[in-house]
C-alpha cells in the first residue's frame, strides 16, 4: 500500500543550490607553499556537467593562496554562465594575525560585488572547548559579527561537537 500525503498542492519549484564546492587549478592559481596536501584538479566544466543545480557557493580551499582563486573562479563563471548564480565563501582572519585582509567599507563592498556571501571562521582546535568557544564568541561579537550583519553574509564554522555544545547558550541568545 502506498503512503499518501495530506498535502494537495505540488511542492514548490525552488532553486537548487550546490553549497560547498572547491574549484582547483594549480597551473592557473598556484597553491600555498606550506599546504599539508595537494588535491587533484577540479575544473568548473566538470562541476557544471555533473550538478543539476543552477546556483553555486564556491568555497576557498585551505590549499589556495588566499581568496583570489575563489574570487577569480566566481568572476569567470558569472561571465561565462550568466543564467546561473555563483557566490563565494572566503576565509576570515583576524586583523591581528598580520594577514593582508583589510575590512574597510569599500573593501567589503568590493567583496560583496565580487560574489562573497559567506565568511568561514577557521580556528585552531588545540585547547579546551570552552577556550575555543570564548574565542568564537569574541569574534562574533566583534568585527566578524559586524561584517556578517552589515553585509547580510553567512558565517561558516567547522568546529568539534564539544565546542558547539559550549556555544549553545550563546547561540540561543
Short mmCIF file of N, CA and C in Angstrom, two decimals, residues 37-131:
data_model
loop_
_atom_site.label_atom_id
_atom_site.label_comp_id
_atom_site.label_asym_id
_atom_site.label_seq_id
_atom_site.Cartn_x
_atom_site.Cartn_y
_atom_site.Cartn_z
N UNK A 37 48.62 19.18 1.92
CA UNK A 37 48.32 18.19 0.91
C UNK A 37 48.16 18.88 -0.44
N UNK A 38 48.16 18.10 -1.50
CA UNK A 38 47.95 18.63 -2.84
C UNK A 38 46.77 17.90 -3.46
N UNK A 39 45.64 18.60 -3.62
CA UNK A 39 44.45 17.95 -4.17
C UNK A 39 44.52 17.82 -5.68
N UNK A 40 43.66 16.98 -6.20
CA UNK A 40 43.53 16.85 -7.65
C UNK A 40 42.85 18.10 -8.20
N UNK A 41 43.06 18.35 -9.47
CA UNK A 41 42.42 19.48 -10.13
C UNK A 41 40.91 19.27 -10.17
N UNK A 42 40.17 20.33 -9.94
CA UNK A 42 38.70 20.30 -10.02
C UNK A 42 38.27 21.48 -10.88
N UNK A 43 37.84 21.20 -12.09
CA UNK A 43 37.53 22.23 -13.07
C UNK A 43 36.05 22.61 -13.07
N UNK A 44 35.73 23.86 -13.38
CA UNK A 44 34.33 24.29 -13.45
C UNK A 44 33.49 23.48 -14.43
N UNK A 45 34.04 23.12 -15.57
CA UNK A 45 33.26 22.36 -16.57
C UNK A 45 32.79 21.03 -15.99
N UNK A 46 33.64 20.38 -15.19
CA UNK A 46 33.25 19.12 -14.55
C UNK A 46 32.08 19.34 -13.59
N UNK A 47 32.16 20.38 -12.80
CA UNK A 47 31.10 20.70 -11.86
C UNK A 47 29.78 20.94 -12.58
N UNK A 48 29.79 21.79 -13.57
CA UNK A 48 28.55 22.18 -14.25
C UNK A 48 27.94 21.03 -15.03
N UNK A 49 28.76 20.13 -15.50
CA UNK A 49 28.26 18.98 -16.25
C UNK A 49 27.58 17.97 -15.30
N UNK A 50 28.07 17.87 -14.07
CA UNK A 50 27.60 16.84 -13.16
C UNK A 50 26.52 17.29 -12.18
N UNK A 51 26.35 18.58 -11.99
CA UNK A 51 25.41 19.07 -10.98
C UNK A 51 24.10 19.55 -11.61
N UNK A 52 22.96 19.18 -11.01
CA UNK A 52 21.68 19.69 -11.51
C UNK A 52 21.38 21.10 -11.00
N UNK A 53 22.24 21.63 -10.15
CA UNK A 53 22.00 22.94 -9.54
C UNK A 53 22.15 24.07 -10.55
N UNK A 54 21.51 25.17 -10.24
CA UNK A 54 21.67 26.39 -11.03
C UNK A 54 22.33 27.49 -10.21
N UNK A 55 22.56 27.21 -8.93
CA UNK A 55 23.17 28.16 -8.01
C UNK A 55 24.30 27.46 -7.27
N UNK A 56 25.43 28.15 -7.11
CA UNK A 56 26.61 27.51 -6.56
C UNK A 56 27.32 28.41 -5.55
N UNK A 57 27.76 27.82 -4.44
CA UNK A 57 28.61 28.51 -3.48
C UNK A 57 30.00 27.88 -3.59
N UNK A 58 30.93 28.64 -4.16
CA UNK A 58 32.30 28.16 -4.34
C UNK A 58 33.10 28.57 -3.10
N UNK A 59 33.77 27.59 -2.49
CA UNK A 59 34.43 27.79 -1.21
C UNK A 59 35.94 27.85 -1.39
N UNK A 60 36.56 28.82 -0.72
CA UNK A 60 38.02 28.92 -0.73
C UNK A 60 38.59 27.69 -0.03
N UNK A 61 39.44 26.96 -0.72
CA UNK A 61 40.06 25.76 -0.14
C UNK A 61 41.28 26.16 0.68
N UNK A 62 41.59 25.37 1.70
CA UNK A 62 42.72 25.69 2.57
C UNK A 62 44.05 25.67 1.83
N UNK A 63 44.15 24.96 0.72
CA UNK A 63 45.41 24.91 -0.03
C UNK A 63 45.60 26.13 -0.92
N UNK A 64 44.53 26.90 -1.13
CA UNK A 64 44.63 28.06 -2.02
C UNK A 64 45.45 29.17 -1.36
N UNK A 65 46.12 29.93 -2.19
CA UNK A 65 46.98 31.01 -1.73
C UNK A 65 46.15 32.29 -1.59
N UNK A 66 45.27 32.32 -0.60
CA UNK A 66 44.41 33.48 -0.39
C UNK A 66 43.08 33.35 -1.10
N UNK A 67 42.31 34.43 -1.02
CA UNK A 67 40.95 34.43 -1.54
C UNK A 67 40.87 34.68 -3.03
N UNK A 68 41.97 35.07 -3.67
CA UNK A 68 41.91 35.46 -5.08
C UNK A 68 41.47 34.32 -5.99
N UNK A 69 41.84 33.08 -5.67
CA UNK A 69 41.45 31.95 -6.50
C UNK A 69 39.95 31.78 -6.59
N UNK A 70 39.29 31.75 -5.44
CA UNK A 70 37.84 31.57 -5.44
C UNK A 70 37.15 32.76 -6.08
N UNK A 71 37.66 33.97 -5.84
CA UNK A 71 37.05 35.15 -6.46
C UNK A 71 37.23 35.14 -7.97
N UNK A 72 38.37 34.66 -8.44
CA UNK A 72 38.61 34.54 -9.89
C UNK A 72 37.64 33.54 -10.51
N UNK A 73 37.47 32.39 -9.85
CA UNK A 73 36.53 31.38 -10.37
C UNK A 73 35.11 31.95 -10.44
N UNK A 74 34.67 32.62 -9.38
CA UNK A 74 33.31 33.16 -9.36
C UNK A 74 33.14 34.20 -10.46
N UNK A 75 34.10 35.10 -10.61
CA UNK A 75 34.01 36.13 -11.66
C UNK A 75 33.93 35.49 -13.05
N UNK A 76 34.83 34.54 -13.31
CA UNK A 76 34.84 33.89 -14.62
C UNK A 76 33.54 33.13 -14.89
N UNK A 77 33.04 32.43 -13.88
CA UNK A 77 31.81 31.66 -14.05
C UNK A 77 30.60 32.57 -14.26
N UNK A 78 30.55 33.69 -13.55
CA UNK A 78 29.45 34.64 -13.73
C UNK A 78 29.43 35.18 -15.16
N UNK A 79 30.62 35.42 -15.71
CA UNK A 79 30.70 35.93 -17.08
C UNK A 79 30.33 34.86 -18.10
N UNK A 80 30.79 33.63 -17.87
CA UNK A 80 30.58 32.56 -18.84
C UNK A 80 29.18 31.95 -18.77
N UNK A 81 28.59 31.94 -17.58
CA UNK A 81 27.27 31.32 -17.38
C UNK A 81 26.33 32.31 -16.68
N UNK A 82 25.91 33.37 -17.36
CA UNK A 82 25.08 34.39 -16.71
C UNK A 82 23.70 33.88 -16.28
N UNK A 83 23.27 32.74 -16.79
CA UNK A 83 21.97 32.19 -16.41
C UNK A 83 22.04 31.46 -15.07
N UNK A 84 23.25 31.30 -14.53
CA UNK A 84 23.43 30.63 -13.24
C UNK A 84 23.95 31.64 -12.22
N UNK A 85 23.82 31.29 -10.96
CA UNK A 85 24.25 32.16 -9.88
C UNK A 85 25.46 31.55 -9.19
N UNK A 86 26.50 32.35 -9.00
CA UNK A 86 27.72 31.90 -8.34
C UNK A 86 28.06 32.84 -7.20
N UNK A 87 28.30 32.29 -6.03
CA UNK A 87 28.69 33.06 -4.86
C UNK A 87 29.96 32.45 -4.27
N UNK A 88 30.60 33.20 -3.36
CA UNK A 88 31.87 32.76 -2.80
C UNK A 88 31.82 32.74 -1.28
N UNK A 89 32.55 31.77 -0.72
CA UNK A 89 32.83 31.73 0.71
C UNK A 89 34.34 31.90 0.85
N UNK A 90 34.76 32.90 1.63
CA UNK A 90 36.19 33.12 1.84
C UNK A 90 36.52 32.96 3.31
N UNK A 91 37.79 32.70 3.59
CA UNK A 91 38.23 32.57 4.98
C UNK A 91 38.32 33.93 5.62
N UNK A 92 37.95 33.98 6.89
CA UNK A 92 38.08 35.20 7.68
C UNK A 92 39.25 35.02 8.62
N UNK A 93 40.12 35.99 8.63
CA UNK A 93 41.24 36.01 9.57
C UNK A 93 41.15 37.28 10.38
N UNK A 94 41.55 37.20 11.62
CA UNK A 94 41.59 38.40 12.44
C UNK A 94 42.66 39.35 11.91
N UNK A 95 42.42 40.64 12.04
CA UNK A 95 43.41 41.62 11.61
C UNK A 95 44.71 41.47 12.39
N UNK A 96 44.65 40.99 13.62
CA UNK A 96 45.84 40.88 14.46
C UNK A 96 46.79 39.77 14.01
N UNK A 97 46.39 38.94 13.07
CA UNK A 97 47.26 37.85 12.64
C UNK A 97 48.29 38.30 11.61
N UNK A 98 48.20 39.54 11.17
CA UNK A 98 49.19 40.04 10.22
C UNK A 98 48.90 39.67 8.79
N UNK A 99 47.70 39.21 8.48
CA UNK A 99 47.39 38.86 7.10
C UNK A 99 47.15 40.12 6.28
N UNK A 100 46.89 39.94 5.00
CA UNK A 100 46.73 41.09 4.12
C UNK A 100 45.27 41.48 3.92
N UNK A 101 44.38 40.95 4.72
CA UNK A 101 42.96 41.28 4.57
C UNK A 101 42.70 42.65 5.20
N UNK A 102 42.01 43.47 4.48
CA UNK A 102 41.54 44.73 5.05
C UNK A 102 40.02 44.69 4.99
N UNK A 103 39.41 45.26 5.98
CA UNK A 103 37.97 45.15 6.09
C UNK A 103 37.31 46.53 6.09
N UNK A 104 37.84 47.44 5.28
CA UNK A 104 37.22 48.75 5.14
C UNK A 104 35.86 48.59 4.45
N UNK A 105 35.05 49.61 4.57
CA UNK A 105 33.73 49.57 3.93
C UNK A 105 33.85 49.38 2.42
N UNK A 106 34.80 50.08 1.81
CA UNK A 106 35.00 49.95 0.36
C UNK A 106 35.43 48.53 -0.01
N UNK A 107 36.29 47.94 0.81
CA UNK A 107 36.74 46.57 0.52
C UNK A 107 35.59 45.58 0.68
N UNK A 108 34.78 45.77 1.70
CA UNK A 108 33.62 44.89 1.89
C UNK A 108 32.65 45.00 0.73
N UNK A 109 32.41 46.21 0.25
CA UNK A 109 31.53 46.39 -0.90
C UNK A 109 32.11 45.71 -2.14
N UNK A 110 33.43 45.80 -2.31
CA UNK A 110 34.07 45.15 -3.45
C UNK A 110 33.93 43.63 -3.35
N UNK A 111 34.13 43.08 -2.15
CA UNK A 111 33.96 41.64 -1.96
C UNK A 111 32.52 41.22 -2.23
N UNK A 112 31.57 42.01 -1.75
CA UNK A 112 30.16 41.71 -1.98
C UNK A 112 29.86 41.74 -3.48
N UNK A 113 30.36 42.75 -4.16
CA UNK A 113 30.17 42.85 -5.60
C UNK A 113 30.81 41.70 -6.36
N UNK A 114 31.88 41.14 -5.78
CA UNK A 114 32.57 40.01 -6.40
C UNK A 114 31.86 38.68 -6.13
N UNK A 115 30.81 38.71 -5.30
CA UNK A 115 30.04 37.50 -5.06
C UNK A 115 30.19 36.89 -3.68
N UNK A 116 30.99 37.48 -2.81
CA UNK A 116 31.17 36.92 -1.47
C UNK A 116 29.85 37.04 -0.70
N UNK A 117 29.44 35.91 -0.10
CA UNK A 117 28.23 35.90 0.73
C UNK A 117 28.42 35.12 2.01
N UNK A 118 29.66 34.63 2.24
CA UNK A 118 29.91 33.83 3.43
C UNK A 118 31.36 33.99 3.86
N UNK A 119 31.57 34.10 5.17
CA UNK A 119 32.91 34.11 5.75
C UNK A 119 33.09 32.83 6.54
N UNK A 120 34.20 32.14 6.30
CA UNK A 120 34.49 30.91 7.05
C UNK A 120 35.48 31.24 8.14
N UNK A 121 35.12 30.92 9.35
CA UNK A 121 35.98 31.12 10.50
C UNK A 121 36.76 29.84 10.73
N UNK A 122 38.07 29.95 10.66
CA UNK A 122 38.94 28.79 10.87
C UNK A 122 39.76 29.05 12.13
N UNK A 123 39.56 28.23 13.14
CA UNK A 123 40.29 28.35 14.40
C UNK A 123 41.05 27.07 14.67
N UNK A 124 42.15 27.21 15.37
CA UNK A 124 42.86 26.03 15.84
C UNK A 124 41.98 25.34 16.86
N UNK A 125 41.92 24.03 16.79
CA UNK A 125 41.11 23.29 17.75
C UNK A 125 41.95 22.77 18.91
N UNK A 126 43.19 23.28 19.01
CA UNK A 126 44.02 22.94 20.16
C UNK A 126 43.48 23.67 21.38
N UNK A 127 43.48 23.00 22.51
CA UNK A 127 42.99 23.64 23.73
C UNK A 127 41.59 23.18 24.04
N UNK A 128 41.09 23.66 25.15
CA UNK A 128 39.78 23.24 25.62
C UNK A 128 38.64 23.84 24.83
N UNK A 129 37.52 23.14 24.85
CA UNK A 129 36.36 23.59 24.08
C UNK A 129 35.83 24.93 24.59
N UNK A 130 35.94 25.19 25.89
CA UNK A 130 35.45 26.46 26.42
C UNK A 130 36.35 27.62 25.97
N UNK A 131 37.66 27.39 25.84
CA UNK A 131 38.56 28.42 25.35
C UNK A 131 38.24 28.75 23.90
#
